[in-house]
Coordinates of C-alpha atoms in Angstrom, one line a residue:
M1 CA 0.0 0.0 0.0
K2 CA 1.4 3.3 -1.1
H3 CA 1.4 6.2 1.4
P4 CA 0.2 9.5 0.1
R5 CA 3.1 11.8 -0.9
W6 CA 3.5 15.3 0.2
P7 CA 3.4 17.6 -2.9
R8 CA 6.8 19.1 -4.0
R9 CA 5.5 22.4 -5.5
V10 CA 5.3 25.4 -3.3
F11 CA 1.8 26.4 -4.5
A12 CA 0.4 22.8 -4.0
Q13 CA 1.9 22.6 -0.5
L14 CA 0.3 26.0 0.4
L15 CA -3.0 25.0 -1.1
L16 CA -3.2 21.7 0.8
S17 CA -1.9 23.0 4.1
Q18 CA -4.2 26.1 4.0
T19 CA -7.2 23.9 3.1
V20 CA -6.5 21.6 6.0
V21 CA -6.0 24.5 8.4
T22 CA -9.2 26.2 7.1
V23 CA -11.3 23.0 7.5
G24 CA -9.8 22.3 10.9
V25 CA -10.5 25.8 12.2
T26 CA -14.0 25.7 10.9
V27 CA -14.7 22.4 12.6
V28 CA -13.2 23.4 15.9
T29 CA -15.0 26.8 15.8
A30 CA -18.3 25.1 15.1
G31 CA -17.7 22.5 17.9
L32 CA -16.7 25.2 20.4
F33 CA -19.9 27.1 19.5
L34 CA -22.2 24.1 19.7
A35 CA -21.0 22.9 23.1
P36 CA -22.3 25.9 25.1
V37 CA -25.4 26.1 22.8
S38 CA -26.4 22.5 23.8
S39 CA -25.9 23.3 27.5
E40 CA -27.9 26.5 27.1
L41 CA -30.8 24.7 25.5
D42 CA -30.9 22.1 28.4
H43 CA -30.9 25.0 30.9
D44 CA -33.6 26.8 29.0
A45 CA -35.8 23.6 28.9
M46 CA -35.4 23.0 32.6
Q47 CA -36.4 26.6 33.4
R48 CA -39.4 26.3 31.1
A49 CA -40.4 23.1 32.9
L50 CA -40.0 24.8 36.3
S51 CA -42.2 27.7 35.1
I52 CA -45.0 25.3 34.0
A53 CA -44.7 23.4 37.3
Q54 CA -45.0 26.7 39.3
A55 CA -48.0 27.8 37.2
T56 CA -49.7 24.3 37.7
A57 CA -49.0 24.4 41.5
S58 CA -50.7 27.8 41.8
D59 CA -54.0 26.2 40.6
E60 CA -56.2 25.8 43.7
V61 CA -58.4 23.2 42.1
I62 CA -55.3 20.9 41.5
A63 CA -54.1 21.6 45.1
R64 CA -57.5 20.6 46.6
A65 CA -57.7 17.5 44.4
A66 CA -54.2 16.5 45.6
E67 CA -55.3 17.0 49.2
A68 CA -58.4 14.9 48.6
R69 CA -56.4 12.4 46.4
D70 CA -59.0 13.1 43.6
S71 CA -57.1 11.7 40.7
A72 CA -59.9 12.4 38.1
T73 CA -59.9 16.1 38.8
A74 CA -56.1 16.2 39.0
Q75 CA -55.7 14.3 35.7
R76 CA -58.2 16.4 33.9
N77 CA -56.6 19.7 34.9
A78 CA -53.0 18.5 34.4
E79 CA -53.7 17.2 30.9
Q80 CA -55.3 20.6 30.0
I81 CA -52.1 22.3 31.1
R82 CA -49.8 19.8 29.3
L83 CA -51.6 20.2 26.1
A84 CA -51.7 24.0 26.4
T85 CA -47.9 24.3 27.2
G86 CA -46.6 21.4 25.0
A87 CA -44.9 19.7 27.9
S88 CA -44.1 16.1 27.7
F89 CA -45.9 15.4 31.0
V90 CA -47.5 17.1 33.9
V91 CA -47.6 14.8 37.0
V92 CA -49.3 15.6 40.2
T93 CA -48.6 13.5 43.3
D94 CA -49.8 13.4 46.9
L95 CA -47.6 13.5 50.0
D96 CA -46.6 9.9 49.5
G97 CA -45.4 10.5 45.9
I98 CA -48.3 8.6 44.4
R99 CA -49.2 9.8 40.9
L100 CA -52.6 11.5 40.6
S101 CA -52.1 12.4 36.9
H102 CA -50.0 11.1 34.1
T103 CA -50.0 11.0 30.3
D104 CA -50.4 7.3 30.6
P105 CA -53.5 6.7 32.7
D106 CA -52.4 3.2 33.6
R107 CA -49.5 4.7 35.7
I108 CA -51.9 6.7 37.9
G109 CA -51.8 5.4 41.4
Q110 CA -48.2 4.3 41.1
R111 CA -45.3 6.0 42.9
V112 CA -43.2 8.3 40.7
S113 CA -39.9 6.9 39.3
T114 CA -37.7 9.7 40.6
D115 CA -37.3 10.9 44.2
P116 CA -40.1 13.3 45.2
E117 CA -38.6 14.2 48.6
P118 CA -36.8 17.5 47.7
A119 CA -40.1 18.9 46.3
L120 CA -42.2 17.5 49.1
G121 CA -39.6 19.1 51.5
G122 CA -40.5 22.5 50.1
R123 CA -37.7 23.0 47.5
S124 CA -38.0 23.7 43.8
V125 CA -35.9 21.3 41.7
T126 CA -34.6 21.4 38.1
A127 CA -32.7 18.5 36.5
I128 CA -32.1 16.3 33.5
Q129 CA -33.4 12.9 34.5
E130 CA -34.2 9.6 33.0
G131 CA -37.8 8.4 33.8
T132 CA -40.6 6.3 32.5
L133 CA -40.9 8.6 29.4
G134 CA -37.2 8.7 28.7
R135 CA -34.7 11.5 29.2
T136 CA -36.4 14.8 30.0
A137 CA -35.6 18.2 31.4
R138 CA -37.7 18.4 34.6
G139 CA -38.9 21.0 37.0
K140 CA -40.4 20.0 40.4
V141 CA -42.2 22.3 42.9
P142 CA -44.2 21.6 46.1
L143 CA -48.0 21.7 45.8
R144 CA -49.5 23.9 48.6
I145 CA -53.1 24.6 49.7
A146 CA -54.3 28.0 50.7
G147 CA -52.8 27.8 54.2
G148 CA -49.4 27.0 52.8
R149 CA -49.4 23.4 53.8
I150 CA -47.7 21.0 51.4
V151 CA -50.1 18.4 50.1
G152 CA -48.0 17.0 47.2
E153 CA -45.8 18.0 44.3
V154 CA -46.0 19.0 40.7
S155 CA -43.5 17.5 38.2
V156 CA -43.3 18.8 34.7
G157 CA -41.0 17.3 32.0
I158 CA -39.8 18.6 28.6
S159 CA -38.7 15.8 26.3
D160 CA -35.1 15.6 25.2
D161 CA -36.4 15.1 21.6
S162 CA -37.8 18.6 21.5
I163 CA -34.4 20.0 22.8
R164 CA -32.6 18.1 20.0
R165 CA -35.1 19.5 17.4
R166 CA -34.2 23.0 18.5
L167 CA -30.5 22.2 18.4
L168 CA -30.8 20.8 14.9
K169 CA -32.6 23.9 13.8
M170 CA -29.8 26.0 15.2
L171 CA -27.2 23.6 13.9
T172 CA -28.4 24.1 10.3
G173 CA -27.7 27.8 10.5
I174 CA -24.4 27.2 12.2
L175 CA -23.3 24.8 9.6
L176 CA -24.4 27.1 6.8
C177 CA -22.3 29.9 8.3
A178 CA -19.4 27.5 8.8
G179 CA -19.7 26.3 5.2
A180 CA -19.7 29.8 3.9
G181 CA -16.6 30.6 5.9
L182 CA -14.9 27.4 4.7
A183 CA -15.8 28.2 1.1
A184 CA -14.4 31.8 1.4
G185 CA -11.3 30.5 3.1
T186 CA -10.8 27.9 0.4
V187 CA -11.2 30.5 -2.4
A188 CA -8.8 32.9 -0.7
T189 CA -6.3 30.0 -0.3
L190 CA -6.7 29.0 -3.9
A191 CA -6.1 32.6 -5.1
L192 CA -3.1 33.0 -2.8
A193 CA -1.7 29.7 -4.0
R194 CA -2.1 30.6 -7.7
R195 CA -0.4 34.0 -7.1
L196 CA 2.4 32.2 -5.3
K197 CA 2.6 29.8 -8.2
R198 CA 3.2 32.6 -10.6
R199 CA 5.7 34.4 -8.3
T200 CA 7.7 31.2 -7.7
H201 CA 7.5 30.0 -11.3
N202 CA 6.0 26.7 -10.0
I203 CA 9.3 25.5 -8.5
A204 CA 9.6 22.9 -5.8
V205 CA 10.4 23.7 -2.2
A206 CA 13.7 21.8 -2.3
D207 CA 14.7 23.9 -5.3
I208 CA 14.3 27.2 -3.4
S209 CA 17.0 26.3 -1.0
A210 CA 19.3 25.1 -3.8
L211 CA 18.6 28.2 -5.8
L212 CA 19.4 30.4 -2.8
V213 CA 22.7 28.6 -2.2
E214 CA 23.6 28.8 -5.9
R215 CA 22.7 32.5 -6.1
E216 CA 24.9 33.3 -3.2
A217 CA 27.8 31.4 -4.7
M218 CA 27.3 33.0 -8.1
L219 CA 27.0 36.6 -6.7
H220 CA 30.1 36.4 -4.6
G221 CA 32.1 34.3 -7.0
I222 CA 31.7 36.2 -10.3
R223 CA 34.2 38.9 -11.2
E224 CA 31.5 41.3 -12.4
G225 CA 29.7 43.7 -10.1
M226 CA 25.9 43.3 -9.7
V227 CA 23.5 45.6 -8.1
A228 CA 19.8 44.9 -7.7
L229 CA 17.4 47.9 -7.3
D230 CA 13.8 47.9 -6.2
E231 CA 11.0 50.0 -7.8
R232 CA 12.0 53.1 -5.8
G233 CA 15.6 53.0 -6.8
R234 CA 16.9 51.6 -3.5
I235 CA 19.6 49.0 -3.4
R236 CA 18.3 45.6 -2.6
L237 CA 21.5 43.6 -3.2
A238 CA 25.1 44.3 -4.1
N239 CA 27.7 41.6 -4.5
D240 CA 31.3 41.9 -3.3
E241 CA 32.6 43.1 -6.7
A242 CA 30.0 45.8 -6.9
V243 CA 30.9 47.1 -3.5
R244 CA 34.6 47.2 -4.5
L245 CA 34.1 48.8 -7.9
L246 CA 31.6 51.4 -6.7
G247 CA 33.1 52.0 -3.2
L248 CA 29.8 51.4 -1.6
P249 CA 29.6 51.9 2.2
A250 CA 28.7 49.1 4.6
G251 CA 25.0 48.7 5.1
C252 CA 24.1 50.2 1.7
A253 CA 21.1 47.9 1.3
G254 CA 17.8 49.8 1.4
R255 CA 19.5 53.2 0.6
P256 CA 18.9 55.1 -2.7
I257 CA 21.6 55.2 -5.4
D258 CA 21.9 59.0 -5.1
E259 CA 22.6 58.6 -1.4
V260 CA 25.6 56.3 -1.7
L261 CA 27.1 57.6 -5.0
P262 CA 28.2 61.2 -5.8
P263 CA 26.3 63.1 -8.4
G264 CA 27.5 62.3 -12.0
R265 CA 27.2 60.0 -14.9
L266 CA 27.7 56.8 -12.9
A267 CA 24.8 57.6 -10.6
D268 CA 22.6 58.6 -13.5
V269 CA 23.3 55.4 -15.4
L270 CA 22.5 53.2 -12.3
A271 CA 19.3 55.2 -11.6
G272 CA 18.2 54.8 -15.2
R273 CA 18.3 58.5 -16.0
I274 CA 20.8 57.6 -18.8
T275 CA 19.9 54.6 -20.9
G276 CA 21.8 52.5 -23.4
A277 CA 23.9 49.4 -23.7
D278 CA 27.6 49.1 -22.5
L279 CA 27.6 52.7 -21.1
P280 CA 31.1 53.8 -20.0
A281 CA 31.5 55.5 -16.6
V282 CA 34.4 56.5 -14.3
R283 CA 34.6 55.8 -10.6
D284 CA 37.8 57.2 -9.1
D285 CA 40.6 55.9 -11.3
R286 CA 38.5 52.9 -12.6
V287 CA 36.8 52.7 -16.0
L288 CA 33.5 50.8 -15.8
V289 CA 31.1 49.5 -18.4
V290 CA 27.5 49.6 -17.1
N291 CA 24.4 47.7 -18.3
R292 CA 21.0 48.2 -16.7
M293 CA 18.0 45.9 -17.3
A294 CA 14.6 46.6 -15.9
T295 CA 12.6 43.8 -14.1
A296 CA 8.9 43.0 -14.3
E297 CA 8.3 44.3 -10.7
G298 CA 9.6 47.8 -11.7
G299 CA 13.1 47.4 -10.3
A300 CA 16.3 46.8 -12.2
V301 CA 19.5 44.8 -12.2
V302 CA 22.7 46.6 -13.0
T303 CA 25.9 44.8 -14.1
L304 CA 29.4 46.4 -13.9
R305 CA 32.5 45.4 -15.7
D306 CA 35.9 46.8 -14.8
R307 CA 37.6 48.0 -18.0
T308 CA 40.5 49.8 -16.4
E309 CA 43.2 47.3 -17.3
L310 CA 41.6 46.7 -20.7
E311 CA 41.4 50.4 -21.3
S312 CA 45.1 50.7 -20.5
L313 CA 45.9 47.8 -22.8
V314 CA 43.9 49.5 -25.6
R315 CA 45.8 52.7 -25.1
E316 CA 49.0 50.8 -25.2
L317 CA 47.8 49.1 -28.3
D318 CA 47.0 52.5 -29.9
T319 CA 50.4 53.7 -28.9
T320 CA 52.1 50.6 -30.3
R321 CA 50.1 51.0 -33.5
S322 CA 51.1 54.6 -33.8
L323 CA 54.7 53.7 -33.2
T324 CA 54.4 50.9 -35.8
E325 CA 53.1 53.5 -38.3
A326 CA 55.9 55.8 -37.3
L327 CA 58.5 53.1 -37.9
R328 CA 57.0 52.4 -41.3
A329 CA 57.2 56.0 -42.1
Q330 CA 60.7 56.1 -40.7
D331 CA 61.6 53.2 -43.0
H332 CA 60.4 55.2 -46.0
E333 CA 62.3 58.2 -44.8
H334 CA 65.4 56.2 -44.2
A335 CA 65.2 54.8 -47.7
N336 CA 64.9 58.3 -49.1
R337 CA 67.9 59.4 -47.0
M338 CA 69.9 56.4 -48.3
H339 CA 69.0 57.4 -51.9
T340 CA 70.1 61.0 -51.2
L341 CA 73.4 59.8 -49.6
L342 CA 74.0 57.4 -52.6
G343 CA 73.4 60.3 -55.0
L344 CA 75.9 62.6 -53.2
L345 CA 78.5 59.8 -53.2
E346 CA 77.9 59.1 -56.9
L347 CA 78.3 62.8 -57.7
G348 CA 81.5 62.9 -55.7
R349 CA 80.3 65.4 -53.1
H350 CA 81.9 63.6 -50.2
E351 CA 81.9 66.5 -47.8
Q352 CA 78.2 67.1 -48.3
A353 CA 77.6 63.4 -47.7
V354 CA 79.5 63.5 -44.4
A355 CA 77.6 66.6 -43.2
F356 CA 74.3 65.0 -44.2
I357 CA 75.1 61.8 -42.2
S358 CA 76.2 63.8 -39.1
E359 CA 73.0 66.0 -39.2
Q360 CA 70.7 63.1 -39.5
S361 CA 72.3 60.9 -36.8
G362 CA 72.4 63.7 -34.3
S363 CA 69.0 65.4 -34.6
H364 CA 66.9 62.6 -32.9
A365 CA 69.5 62.0 -30.2
A366 CA 69.5 65.8 -29.5
V367 CA 65.8 65.8 -29.0
A368 CA 65.9 62.9 -26.5
A369 CA 68.9 64.4 -24.7
R370 CA 67.1 67.8 -24.5
I371 CA 64.0 66.2 -23.0
A372 CA 66.1 64.2 -20.5
E373 CA 67.9 67.3 -19.5
Q374 CA 64.7 69.2 -18.8
V375 CA 62.6 66.4 -17.4
Q376 CA 64.6 64.4 -14.9
D377 CA 61.8 61.9 -14.0
P378 CA 62.5 58.9 -16.3
H379 CA 58.8 57.9 -16.7
V380 CA 57.7 61.4 -17.8
A381 CA 60.8 61.8 -20.0
A382 CA 60.1 58.5 -21.7
L383 CA 56.5 59.5 -22.2
L384 CA 57.4 62.9 -23.8
A385 CA 60.1 61.3 -26.0
G386 CA 57.6 58.7 -27.3
K387 CA 54.8 61.2 -27.8
T388 CA 57.1 63.5 -29.6
A389 CA 58.0 60.8 -32.2
V390 CA 54.4 59.7 -32.6
A391 CA 53.1 63.3 -33.0
G392 CA 55.9 64.0 -35.6
E393 CA 54.8 61.1 -37.7
R394 CA 51.2 62.3 -37.6
G395 CA 52.2 65.7 -38.9
V396 CA 52.0 67.5 -35.5
R397 CA 55.0 69.3 -33.9
L398 CA 55.1 68.5 -30.2
V399 CA 57.4 71.0 -28.4
V400 CA 58.6 71.2 -24.8
A401 CA 58.9 74.8 -23.6
P402 CA 62.6 75.8 -23.2
A403 CA 62.1 76.8 -19.6
A404 CA 60.2 73.6 -18.7
H405 CA 61.7 71.7 -15.8
L406 CA 60.6 68.6 -13.8
P407 CA 62.9 67.4 -11.0
D408 CA 63.3 63.7 -10.2
A409 CA 61.1 64.0 -7.2
V410 CA 57.7 62.9 -8.4
V411 CA 55.5 61.3 -5.7
D412 CA 53.2 59.4 -8.0
A413 CA 54.6 58.9 -11.5
R414 CA 51.8 56.7 -12.6
T415 CA 49.1 59.4 -12.0
L416 CA 51.3 62.1 -13.6
V417 CA 51.9 59.9 -16.7
T418 CA 48.2 59.2 -17.0
V419 CA 47.3 62.9 -16.7
L420 CA 50.0 64.2 -19.1
G421 CA 49.6 61.4 -21.6
N422 CA 45.8 61.9 -21.9
L423 CA 46.2 65.7 -22.3
I424 CA 48.8 65.3 -25.1
D425 CA 46.8 62.6 -26.9
N426 CA 43.8 64.9 -26.8
A427 CA 45.7 67.8 -28.2
V428 CA 47.4 65.6 -30.9
D429 CA 44.0 64.1 -31.9
A430 CA 42.6 67.6 -32.3
L431 CA 45.3 68.5 -34.8
A432 CA 46.0 65.3 -36.6
P433 CA 42.9 65.1 -38.9
G434 CA 43.9 68.4 -40.6
G435 CA 47.6 67.8 -40.4
G436 CA 50.2 70.4 -39.2
G437 CA 49.8 72.4 -36.0
R438 CA 51.7 72.5 -32.8
V439 CA 51.3 71.2 -29.3
A440 CA 53.3 73.0 -26.5
V441 CA 54.0 71.3 -23.1
T442 CA 55.2 73.1 -20.0
L443 CA 56.1 71.6 -16.7
A444 CA 57.0 73.7 -13.7
A445 CA 57.7 73.0 -10.0
A446 CA 56.5 75.5 -7.4
G447 CA 57.5 74.1 -4.0
S448 CA 55.9 70.8 -3.8
T449 CA 53.2 71.8 -6.3
L450 CA 53.5 70.7 -10.0
L451 CA 52.1 72.9 -12.7
I452 CA 51.3 71.5 -16.1
E453 CA 50.2 73.2 -19.2
V454 CA 49.3 71.6 -22.6
A455 CA 48.3 74.0 -25.4
D456 CA 47.6 73.4 -29.0
S457 CA 47.0 75.4 -32.2
G458 CA 43.8 73.5 -33.1
P459 CA 40.3 74.8 -33.5
G460 CA 39.9 75.1 -29.7
V461 CA 36.8 74.3 -27.6
P462 CA 33.8 76.6 -27.6
E463 CA 33.2 78.2 -24.2
E464 CA 29.8 76.6 -23.8
L465 CA 31.3 73.1 -24.2
R466 CA 34.3 73.6 -21.9
E467 CA 32.6 71.8 -19.0
R468 CA 31.0 69.1 -21.1
V469 CA 34.4 67.8 -22.4
F470 CA 35.0 66.5 -18.8
E471 CA 31.8 64.5 -18.8
E472 CA 32.0 60.7 -19.0
G473 CA 31.0 59.4 -22.4
W474 CA 30.9 62.8 -24.1
S475 CA 33.2 63.3 -27.1
S476 CA 33.1 65.4 -30.2
K477 CA 34.9 62.6 -32.1
D478 CA 33.4 59.4 -33.4
A479 CA 34.3 56.4 -31.2
P480 CA 36.4 53.6 -32.7
A481 CA 35.0 50.1 -32.7
H482 CA 37.4 48.7 -30.1
R483 CA 36.7 51.2 -27.3
P484 CA 34.4 54.0 -26.3
R485 CA 35.4 57.7 -26.3
G486 CA 34.8 60.3 -23.7
L487 CA 36.7 58.7 -20.9
G488 CA 40.2 60.2 -21.0
L489 CA 39.5 63.7 -19.9
A490 CA 36.9 62.5 -17.3
M491 CA 39.5 60.2 -15.8
V492 CA 42.1 63.1 -15.8
R493 CA 39.8 65.4 -13.9
R494 CA 38.9 62.6 -11.4
L495 CA 42.6 61.9 -10.8
V496 CA 43.4 65.6 -10.5
E497 CA 40.6 66.3 -8.1
R498 CA 41.4 63.2 -6.0
T499 CA 44.8 64.6 -5.3
G500 CA 43.3 68.0 -4.3
G501 CA 44.3 69.7 -7.5
R502 CA 42.4 71.5 -10.3
I503 CA 42.2 71.5 -14.0
V504 CA 41.0 74.4 -16.2
L505 CA 40.3 74.5 -19.9
D506 CA 40.4 77.9 -21.7
G507 CA 41.8 79.4 -24.9
G508 CA 45.5 79.1 -25.3
P509 CA 48.2 81.3 -26.7
L510 CA 48.6 79.0 -29.7
G511 CA 45.0 79.8 -30.8
G512 CA 43.5 76.5 -29.7
A513 CA 42.7 74.9 -26.4
R514 CA 44.8 75.1 -23.3
F515 CA 44.6 72.7 -20.3
T516 CA 46.2 74.0 -17.1
V517 CA 46.7 71.6 -14.2
E518 CA 47.8 72.2 -10.7
L519 CA 48.9 69.1 -8.7
P520 CA 49.6 70.0 -5.0
E521 CA 52.0 67.8 -3.1
A522 CA 53.0 66.1 -6.3
L523 CA 56.7 66.5 -5.6
H524 CA 58.7 65.2 -2.6
D525 CA 60.8 68.3 -1.8
G526 CA 59.9 71.9 -2.4
G527 CA 62.2 74.3 -4.2
P528 CA 62.4 77.8 -5.7
Y529 CA 60.1 78.8 -8.5
D530 CA 60.9 77.3 -11.9
D531 CA 62.0 79.2 -14.9
A532 CA 58.8 78.1 -16.5
L533 CA 57.1 80.9 -14.5
H534 CA 59.4 83.6 -15.9
D535 CA 58.9 87.2 -16.5
G536 CA 56.3 88.0 -19.2
G537 CA 54.3 84.7 -19.0
P538 CA 50.5 84.9 -18.9
C539 CA 48.6 84.1 -15.7
A540 CA 45.5 82.0 -15.8
V541 CA 43.9 83.7 -12.9
G542 CA 45.6 87.1 -12.9
L543 CA 48.5 86.2 -10.6
C544 CA 51.9 87.8 -11.3
D545 CA 54.8 85.8 -12.6
A546 CA 57.4 84.3 -10.5
A547 CA 61.1 85.0 -10.4
P548 CA 63.8 82.8 -12.2
P549 CA 65.7 80.3 -10.1
G550 CA 67.6 81.8 -7.2
G551 CA 66.2 85.3 -8.1
T552 CA 63.8 87.5 -6.3
P553 CA 60.1 87.3 -7.3
P554 CA 59.0 90.5 -9.0
A555 CA 56.7 93.0 -7.3
G556 CA 53.3 91.5 -6.6
S557 CA 54.4 87.9 -7.1
L558 CA 54.2 85.2 -4.5
P559 CA 57.3 83.6 -2.9
A560 CA 58.1 79.9 -3.5
G561 CA 56.0 77.4 -1.6
S562 CA 53.3 79.9 -0.7
L563 CA 50.7 79.2 -3.4
P564 CA 47.2 80.0 -2.2
E565 CA 44.6 77.3 -2.2
G566 CA 43.1 76.9 -5.6
A567 CA 45.7 79.2 -7.4
L568 CA 46.5 78.2 -10.9
Y569 CA 49.7 79.3 -12.6
T570 CA 50.6 79.0 -16.3
A571 CA 54.0 79.2 -18.0
D572 CA 55.0 81.1 -21.1
V573 CA 54.4 79.2 -24.3
P574 CA 55.1 80.5 -27.8
H575 CA 52.4 82.7 -29.3
P576 CA 50.9 82.0 -32.7
G577 CA 53.3 83.0 -35.4
D578 CA 56.4 82.8 -33.2
Q579 CA 59.4 80.8 -34.6
L580 CA 59.8 77.6 -32.6
T581 CA 63.5 77.3 -33.1
A582 CA 66.2 75.8 -30.8
P583 CA 66.5 75.5 -28.0
L584 CA 62.8 74.4 -28.2
V585 CA 62.6 70.6 -28.4
E586 CA 60.5 69.5 -31.3
A587 CA 59.7 66.5 -33.4

């Protein structure tokens, strides 16, 4: 024999359990209600019997008949009362408990079946008793004549069948109410079970636990960030990687996105104010790719991928590709030089050939040597040397201002290379499509503060767009297929502001855009003002120029190491039309 199996599905278990509970509660409630009702009906029947008995005992004719033991008169009057009241019996006895009346005339003259002494002793009695007519609710009272002397008793009985008939009448209504409650509870249970079936996708109870364990393992094991939001934009869940990438505080669950993230593109993308697929965003020095998918309940699930390393690799790939193109161009140039040298030798102009070789072999070494002399930090020097070569092959002249100087005391070379490299790339990109043009780079140390200026002779940036260029994802150029644009300048500003510095974009002396950056505490040891801030140079915010090394600052200038908070200095760069000749370093 097979035992019934407990259902596996959540909705089936809920339906079965709720139905059992509803039926059980209905039955128990009906039983608890019927128990006192039955007792109340018995009590009511006994009180009714007692009232009939008292009314019968007040009849003087019946009292005199009991005194005279006149059974005919007592029987006649007792039967009239029984028929009028609907009682099962009305029995009159004498002082010896002998019946003077009964519904069965054959029992007249016999002693009553129950004890008459309490009533004959003067007490009124109510009870449920078993007699010759079966189980009845009885009321017994003493029968007195006019002087108050007891001459017998009156016993009245209400049949138990009549009590049961009343109970059955009441039970029908009770059962109807209980059935209506049971039906309503069953319908509500069915509706709840169907809703739960839809919400749980009809999965088994055992699967819920497995799914929860698998979800926890997946959320904390994947290397992508995941944030779940409810319909009000509050965080419901964030895995470990999302907390790391976004820098979320502890206990962020239940808090809105705008409360745990600073205003900006990243918060707008997560909140759904900016829509799209694979949206780039910047958080501190990390480049993130964000995707947001709405859920049926009105919330959303946001996934985050860290593209910082990939973005660095892409930039290195772009640099490598540019260097490859530069080498290819150098190969053609080298072939042309070799042909020129061969021609000079064939024409017998040996002195011109020697001069030509000396000039060609020394020009590039001179550029590198000049950069190394001015920029003593090896990372920045290598960056400028590489950018100079790449810019030259793209038809852009990258120059380092003759007074530029950077000591070998950089605190964070990686941040400086990122900032300077992005600014130079941005300037070269602005000039390369049309060919020609110049980019001027100035580096200056003012105490422990490092000042950077990158200016170009391109079309510049309209004043109304000078703030938008720092927004994540915004770019005036078409994005290549392998990576999004609009991240470089956003990352630069984040890095600069994170170190307590500032970056300003305005019109430059070369006619194009000029980026001016102030990086406080970027150098280990402070020193005198650099030559880059020499006499005659323009000031970005109206401050006067500084003195040359070892000299005295001119009137109105600030001494070394006393830059006010937020002050921005710029160095002299050549004005449009100036001849960029030696000792300027150029491609």
